[in-house]
């Protein structure tokens, strides 16, 4: 568990994450360990700081692995709002792939909006389309991860 040290580790919820290369770039720049956690083998960026974690099949197996290992001053990269909430409770910083940080102040609203969106999809009132991932999102993510690393080392 990296929380016993002062060096932060970056944990990436790798399934469907569009910013794996960007996370590696920041990790390499700062010499930080990077864990890609997924439910199955996938083509991932490689490097001496990269650790690939493949967990058993199961709805929350990757999430559970990340939560078991993360703590302060670590950083999680995920779009999964319940996982973000669990990581925040462990003292970690959490950033979404679009660069939006999840914080103690914002996670309650994010969870509520997730529940509302799920309800609207279930009732047919919403089709549930996700916005496309843009170049500006990558740029915002790089900036947010850079700031998180500086805070973690701070």
mmCIF file of N, CA and C in Angstrom, residues 4-86:
data_model
loop_
_atom_site.group_PDB
_atom_site.id
_atom_site.type_symbol
_atom_site.label_atom_id
_atom_site.label_comp_id
_atom_site.label_asym_id
_atom_site.label_seq_id
_atom_site.Cartn_x
_atom_site.Cartn_y
_atom_site.Cartn_z
ATOM 1 N N UNK A 4 1.614 4.354 2.933
ATOM 2 C CA UNK A 4 2.582 4.340 4.011
ATOM 3 C C UNK A 4 3.818 5.170 3.651
ATOM 4 N N UNK A 5 3.938 5.576 2.415
ATOM 5 C CA UNK A 5 5.069 6.380 1.981
ATOM 6 C C UNK A 5 4.588 7.774 1.607
ATOM 7 N N UNK A 6 5.544 8.656 1.307
ATOM 8 C CA UNK A 6 5.164 10.000 0.893
ATOM 9 C C UNK A 6 5.082 10.117 -0.624
ATOM 10 N N UNK A 7 5.476 9.084 -1.347
ATOM 11 C CA UNK A 7 5.396 9.118 -2.799
ATOM 12 C C UNK A 7 4.004 8.686 -3.239
ATOM 13 N N UNK A 8 3.285 9.565 -3.929
ATOM 14 C CA UNK A 8 1.949 9.174 -4.387
ATOM 15 C C UNK A 8 2.018 8.151 -5.521
ATOM 16 N N UNK A 9 1.005 7.320 -5.583
ATOM 17 C CA UNK A 9 0.819 6.374 -6.676
ATOM 18 C C UNK A 9 -0.426 6.802 -7.428
ATOM 19 N N UNK A 10 -0.389 6.649 -8.752
ATOM 20 C CA UNK A 10 -1.562 6.951 -9.572
ATOM 21 C C UNK A 10 -2.246 5.634 -9.910
ATOM 22 N N UNK A 11 -3.525 5.534 -9.606
ATOM 23 C CA UNK A 11 -4.331 4.352 -9.906
ATOM 24 C C UNK A 11 -5.317 4.722 -11.001
ATOM 25 N N UNK A 12 -5.290 3.970 -12.108
ATOM 26 C CA UNK A 12 -6.185 4.244 -13.229
ATOM 27 C C UNK A 12 -7.187 3.109 -13.348
ATOM 28 N N UNK A 13 -8.464 3.452 -13.282
ATOM 29 C CA UNK A 13 -9.552 2.516 -13.553
ATOM 30 C C UNK A 13 -9.533 2.355 -15.074
ATOM 31 N N UNK A 14 -8.790 1.356 -15.554
ATOM 32 C CA UNK A 14 -8.385 1.303 -16.965
ATOM 33 C C UNK A 14 -9.491 0.908 -17.939
ATOM 34 N N UNK A 15 -10.513 0.198 -17.472
ATOM 35 C CA UNK A 15 -11.596 -0.180 -18.385
ATOM 36 C C UNK A 15 -12.262 1.082 -18.917
ATOM 37 N N UNK A 16 -12.231 1.267 -20.222
ATOM 38 C CA UNK A 16 -12.872 2.399 -20.908
ATOM 39 C C UNK A 16 -12.274 3.764 -20.561
ATOM 40 N N UNK A 17 -11.055 3.808 -20.069
ATOM 41 C CA UNK A 17 -10.416 5.083 -19.743
ATOM 42 C C UNK A 17 -9.730 5.648 -20.989
ATOM 43 N N UNK A 18 -10.102 6.850 -21.428
ATOM 44 C CA UNK A 18 -9.522 7.417 -22.654
ATOM 45 C C UNK A 18 -8.214 8.172 -22.450
ATOM 46 N N UNK A 19 -7.714 8.256 -21.210
ATOM 47 C CA UNK A 19 -6.520 9.068 -20.956
ATOM 48 C C UNK A 19 -5.364 8.255 -20.354
ATOM 49 N N UNK A 20 -5.232 7.014 -20.759
ATOM 50 C CA UNK A 20 -4.154 6.172 -20.230
ATOM 51 C C UNK A 20 -2.780 6.717 -20.604
ATOM 52 N N UNK A 21 -2.600 7.113 -21.866
ATOM 53 C CA UNK A 21 -1.306 7.646 -22.303
ATOM 54 C C UNK A 21 -0.954 8.929 -21.558
ATOM 55 N N UNK A 22 -1.939 9.773 -21.335
ATOM 56 C CA UNK A 22 -1.710 11.031 -20.629
ATOM 57 C C UNK A 22 -1.318 10.775 -19.175
ATOM 58 N N UNK A 23 -1.970 9.804 -18.533
ATOM 59 C CA UNK A 23 -1.625 9.462 -17.153
ATOM 60 C C UNK A 23 -0.185 8.964 -17.076
ATOM 61 N N UNK A 24 0.217 8.150 -18.047
ATOM 62 C CA UNK A 24 1.591 7.648 -18.084
ATOM 63 C C UNK A 24 2.579 8.795 -18.263
ATOM 64 N N UNK A 25 2.256 9.738 -19.127
ATOM 65 C CA UNK A 25 3.147 10.871 -19.370
ATOM 66 C C UNK A 25 3.409 11.658 -18.082
ATOM 67 N N UNK A 26 2.356 11.925 -17.311
ATOM 68 C CA UNK A 26 2.520 12.664 -16.059
ATOM 69 C C UNK A 26 3.287 11.814 -15.036
ATOM 70 N N UNK A 27 2.951 10.524 -14.944
ATOM 71 C CA UNK A 27 3.649 9.641 -14.004
ATOM 72 C C UNK A 27 5.143 9.594 -14.315
ATOM 73 N N UNK A 28 5.488 9.469 -15.591
ATOM 74 C CA UNK A 28 6.901 9.415 -15.970
ATOM 75 C C UNK A 28 7.607 10.730 -15.664
ATOM 76 N N UNK A 29 6.954 11.843 -15.934
ATOM 77 C CA UNK A 29 7.562 13.155 -15.681
ATOM 78 C C UNK A 29 7.924 13.317 -14.206
ATOM 79 N N UNK A 30 7.104 12.730 -13.318
ATOM 80 C CA UNK A 30 7.325 12.888 -11.880
ATOM 81 C C UNK A 30 7.939 11.647 -11.227
ATOM 82 N N UNK A 31 8.188 10.595 -12.015
ATOM 83 C CA UNK A 31 8.761 9.371 -11.460
ATOM 84 C C UNK A 31 7.844 8.652 -10.492
ATOM 85 N N UNK A 32 6.545 8.658 -10.792
ATOM 86 C CA UNK A 32 5.555 8.048 -9.898
ATOM 87 C C UNK A 32 5.098 6.690 -10.403
ATOM 88 N N UNK A 33 4.859 5.753 -9.492
ATOM 89 C CA UNK A 33 4.282 4.471 -9.898
ATOM 90 C C UNK A 33 2.864 4.667 -10.440
ATOM 91 N N UNK A 34 2.528 3.872 -11.431
ATOM 92 C CA UNK A 34 1.230 3.960 -12.092
ATOM 93 C C UNK A 34 0.645 2.559 -12.189
ATOM 94 N N UNK A 35 -0.555 2.377 -11.642
ATOM 95 C CA UNK A 35 -1.240 1.080 -11.685
ATOM 96 C C UNK A 35 -2.445 1.187 -12.611
ATOM 97 N N UNK A 36 -2.452 0.371 -13.664
ATOM 98 C CA UNK A 36 -3.623 0.243 -14.528
ATOM 99 C C UNK A 36 -4.406 -0.964 -14.029
ATOM 100 N N UNK A 37 -5.634 -0.760 -13.589
ATOM 101 C CA UNK A 37 -6.439 -1.837 -13.026
ATOM 102 C C UNK A 37 -7.612 -2.103 -13.956
ATOM 103 N N UNK A 38 -7.754 -3.380 -14.374
ATOM 104 C CA UNK A 38 -8.829 -3.731 -15.302
ATOM 105 C C UNK A 38 -9.342 -5.138 -15.019
ATOM 106 N N UNK A 39 -10.497 -5.448 -15.634
ATOM 107 C CA UNK A 39 -11.094 -6.776 -15.476
ATOM 108 C C UNK A 39 -10.567 -7.791 -16.487
ATOM 109 N N UNK A 40 -9.868 -7.318 -17.512
ATOM 110 C CA UNK A 40 -9.347 -8.235 -18.516
ATOM 111 C C UNK A 40 -8.083 -7.650 -19.131
ATOM 112 N N UNK A 41 -7.353 -8.491 -19.833
ATOM 113 C CA UNK A 41 -6.139 -8.019 -20.486
ATOM 114 C C UNK A 41 -6.521 -7.020 -21.562
ATOM 115 N N UNK A 42 -5.738 -5.973 -21.673
ATOM 116 C CA UNK A 42 -5.941 -4.990 -22.732
ATOM 117 C C UNK A 42 -4.592 -4.408 -23.103
ATOM 118 N N UNK A 43 -4.521 -3.863 -24.282
ATOM 119 C CA UNK A 43 -3.302 -3.186 -24.711
ATOM 120 C C UNK A 43 -3.188 -1.882 -23.922
ATOM 121 N N UNK A 44 -2.080 -1.736 -23.205
ATOM 122 C CA UNK A 44 -1.880 -0.572 -22.345
ATOM 123 C C UNK A 44 -0.506 0.025 -22.597
ATOM 124 N N UNK A 45 -0.354 1.311 -22.306
ATOM 125 C CA UNK A 45 0.986 1.895 -22.368
ATOM 126 C C UNK A 45 1.904 1.156 -21.398
ATOM 127 N N UNK A 46 3.182 1.090 -21.722
ATOM 128 C CA UNK A 46 4.125 0.339 -20.909
ATOM 129 C C UNK A 46 5.262 1.248 -20.468
ATOM 130 N N UNK A 47 5.912 0.885 -19.424
ATOM 131 C CA UNK A 47 7.059 1.627 -18.940
ATOM 132 C C UNK A 47 7.523 1.041 -17.630
ATOM 133 N N UNK A 48 8.703 1.472 -17.168
ATOM 134 C CA UNK A 48 9.256 0.897 -15.932
ATOM 135 C C UNK A 48 8.432 1.203 -14.684
ATOM 136 N N UNK A 49 7.605 2.240 -14.723
ATOM 137 C CA UNK A 49 6.795 2.614 -13.568
ATOM 138 C C UNK A 49 5.405 1.990 -13.602
ATOM 139 N N UNK A 50 5.085 1.318 -14.716
ATOM 140 C CA UNK A 50 3.727 0.803 -14.929
ATOM 141 C C UNK A 50 3.569 -0.587 -14.339
ATOM 142 N N UNK A 51 2.478 -0.746 -13.611
ATOM 143 C CA UNK A 51 2.088 -2.060 -13.104
ATOM 144 C C UNK A 51 0.687 -2.346 -13.626
ATOM 145 N N UNK A 52 0.525 -3.483 -14.285
ATOM 146 C CA UNK A 52 -0.793 -3.901 -14.790
ATOM 147 C C UNK A 52 -1.428 -4.829 -13.779
ATOM 148 N N UNK A 53 -2.621 -4.494 -13.380
ATOM 149 C CA UNK A 53 -3.359 -5.319 -12.428
ATOM 150 C C UNK A 53 -4.611 -5.813 -13.142
ATOM 151 N N UNK A 54 -4.721 -7.128 -13.287
ATOM 152 C CA UNK A 54 -5.925 -7.720 -13.879
ATOM 153 C C UNK A 54 -6.638 -8.469 -12.767
ATOM 154 N N UNK A 55 -7.837 -8.021 -12.466
ATOM 155 C CA UNK A 55 -8.608 -8.616 -11.373
ATOM 156 C C UNK A 55 -9.578 -9.650 -11.930
ATOM 157 N N UNK A 56 -10.114 -10.466 -11.032
ATOM 158 C CA UNK A 56 -11.101 -11.475 -11.433
ATOM 159 C C UNK A 56 -12.356 -10.779 -11.949
ATOM 160 N N UNK A 57 -13.101 -11.505 -12.772
ATOM 161 C CA UNK A 57 -14.373 -10.960 -13.249
ATOM 162 C C UNK A 57 -15.298 -10.699 -12.081
ATOM 163 N N UNK A 58 -16.068 -9.682 -12.217
ATOM 164 C CA UNK A 58 -17.018 -9.322 -11.173
ATOM 165 C C UNK A 58 -17.367 -7.867 -11.348
ATOM 166 N N UNK A 59 -18.569 -7.477 -10.958
ATOM 167 C CA UNK A 59 -19.028 -6.121 -11.244
ATOM 168 C C UNK A 59 -18.162 -5.027 -10.622
ATOM 169 N N UNK A 60 -17.608 -5.250 -9.443
ATOM 170 C CA UNK A 60 -16.827 -4.206 -8.789
ATOM 171 C C UNK A 60 -15.428 -4.666 -8.415
ATOM 172 N N UNK A 61 -14.917 -5.709 -9.063
ATOM 173 C CA UNK A 61 -13.617 -6.264 -8.673
ATOM 174 C C UNK A 61 -12.484 -5.252 -8.845
ATOM 175 N N UNK A 62 -12.466 -4.542 -9.954
ATOM 176 C CA UNK A 62 -11.408 -3.543 -10.169
ATOM 177 C C UNK A 62 -11.550 -2.407 -9.158
ATOM 178 N N UNK A 63 -12.777 -1.964 -8.939
ATOM 179 C CA UNK A 63 -13.021 -0.899 -7.961
ATOM 180 C C UNK A 63 -12.549 -1.327 -6.572
ATOM 181 N N UNK A 64 -12.916 -2.558 -6.183
ATOM 182 C CA UNK A 64 -12.539 -3.053 -4.861
ATOM 183 C C UNK A 64 -11.024 -3.117 -4.708
ATOM 184 N N UNK A 65 -10.316 -3.549 -5.759
ATOM 185 C CA UNK A 65 -8.859 -3.629 -5.696
ATOM 186 C C UNK A 65 -8.262 -2.234 -5.491
ATOM 187 N N UNK A 66 -8.748 -1.268 -6.249
ATOM 188 C CA UNK A 66 -8.237 0.096 -6.118
ATOM 189 C C UNK A 66 -8.479 0.612 -4.701
ATOM 190 N N UNK A 67 -9.690 0.440 -4.184
ATOM 191 C CA UNK A 67 -10.023 0.951 -2.856
ATOM 192 C C UNK A 67 -9.174 0.269 -1.776
ATOM 193 N N UNK A 68 -8.870 -1.014 -1.935
ATOM 194 C CA UNK A 68 -8.031 -1.717 -0.964
ATOM 195 C C UNK A 68 -6.614 -1.153 -0.913
ATOM 196 N N UNK A 69 -6.122 -0.632 -2.024
ATOM 197 C CA UNK A 69 -4.722 -0.214 -2.110
ATOM 198 C C UNK A 69 -4.493 1.291 -2.047
ATOM 199 N N UNK A 70 -5.503 2.077 -2.287
ATOM 200 C CA UNK A 70 -5.330 3.533 -2.369
ATOM 201 C C UNK A 70 -5.434 4.191 -1.000
ATOM 202 N N UNK A 71 -4.803 5.328 -0.875
ATOM 203 C CA UNK A 71 -4.884 6.133 0.343
ATOM 204 C C UNK A 71 -4.239 7.479 0.077
ATOM 205 N N UNK A 72 -4.133 8.294 1.104
ATOM 206 C CA UNK A 72 -3.427 9.566 0.952
ATOM 207 C C UNK A 72 -1.942 9.237 0.809
ATOM 208 N N UNK A 73 -1.199 9.806 -0.071
ATOM 209 C CA UNK A 73 -1.454 10.917 -0.976
ATOM 210 C C UNK A 73 -1.736 10.477 -2.418
ATOM 211 N N UNK A 74 -2.328 9.292 -2.596
ATOM 212 C CA UNK A 74 -2.511 8.737 -3.935
ATOM 213 C C UNK A 74 -3.563 9.485 -4.746
ATOM 214 N N UNK A 75 -3.581 9.162 -6.053
ATOM 215 C CA UNK A 75 -4.497 9.800 -6.996
ATOM 216 C C UNK A 75 -5.198 8.710 -7.793
ATOM 217 N N UNK A 76 -6.519 8.792 -7.896
ATOM 218 C CA UNK A 76 -7.295 7.865 -8.717
ATOM 219 C C UNK A 76 -7.782 8.598 -9.958
ATOM 220 N N UNK A 77 -7.774 7.871 -11.084
ATOM 221 C CA UNK A 77 -8.325 8.381 -12.335
ATOM 222 C C UNK A 77 -9.485 7.468 -12.695
ATOM 223 N N UNK A 78 -10.706 8.023 -12.648
ATOM 224 C CA UNK A 78 -11.895 7.233 -12.936
ATOM 225 C C UNK A 78 -13.066 8.123 -13.303
ATOM 226 N N UNK A 79 -13.969 7.573 -14.098
ATOM 227 C CA UNK A 79 -15.240 8.239 -14.389
ATOM 228 C C UNK A 79 -16.352 7.631 -13.535
ATOM 229 N N UNK A 80 -16.016 6.603 -12.769
ATOM 230 C CA UNK A 80 -16.965 5.862 -11.949
ATOM 231 C C UNK A 80 -17.225 6.645 -10.656
ATOM 232 N N UNK A 81 -18.412 7.228 -10.527
ATOM 233 C CA UNK A 81 -18.716 8.109 -9.398
ATOM 234 C C UNK A 81 -18.716 7.360 -8.059
ATOM 235 N N UNK A 82 -19.328 6.169 -7.951
ATOM 236 C CA UNK A 82 -19.239 5.458 -6.674
ATOM 237 C C UNK A 82 -17.793 5.113 -6.294
ATOM 238 N N UNK A 83 -16.961 4.745 -7.273
ATOM 239 C CA UNK A 83 -15.550 4.481 -6.984
ATOM 240 C C UNK A 83 -14.866 5.766 -6.513
ATOM 241 N N UNK A 84 -15.165 6.875 -7.153
ATOM 242 C CA UNK A 84 -14.589 8.157 -6.747
ATOM 243 C C UNK A 84 -14.925 8.449 -5.284
ATOM 244 N N UNK A 85 -16.174 8.212 -4.892
ATOM 245 C CA UNK A 85 -16.590 8.460 -3.511
ATOM 246 C C UNK A 85 -15.810 7.581 -2.536
ATOM 247 N N UNK A 86 -15.624 6.327 -2.897
ATOM 248 C CA UNK A 86 -14.885 5.399 -2.032
ATOM 249 C C UNK A 86 -13.418 5.813 -1.898
#
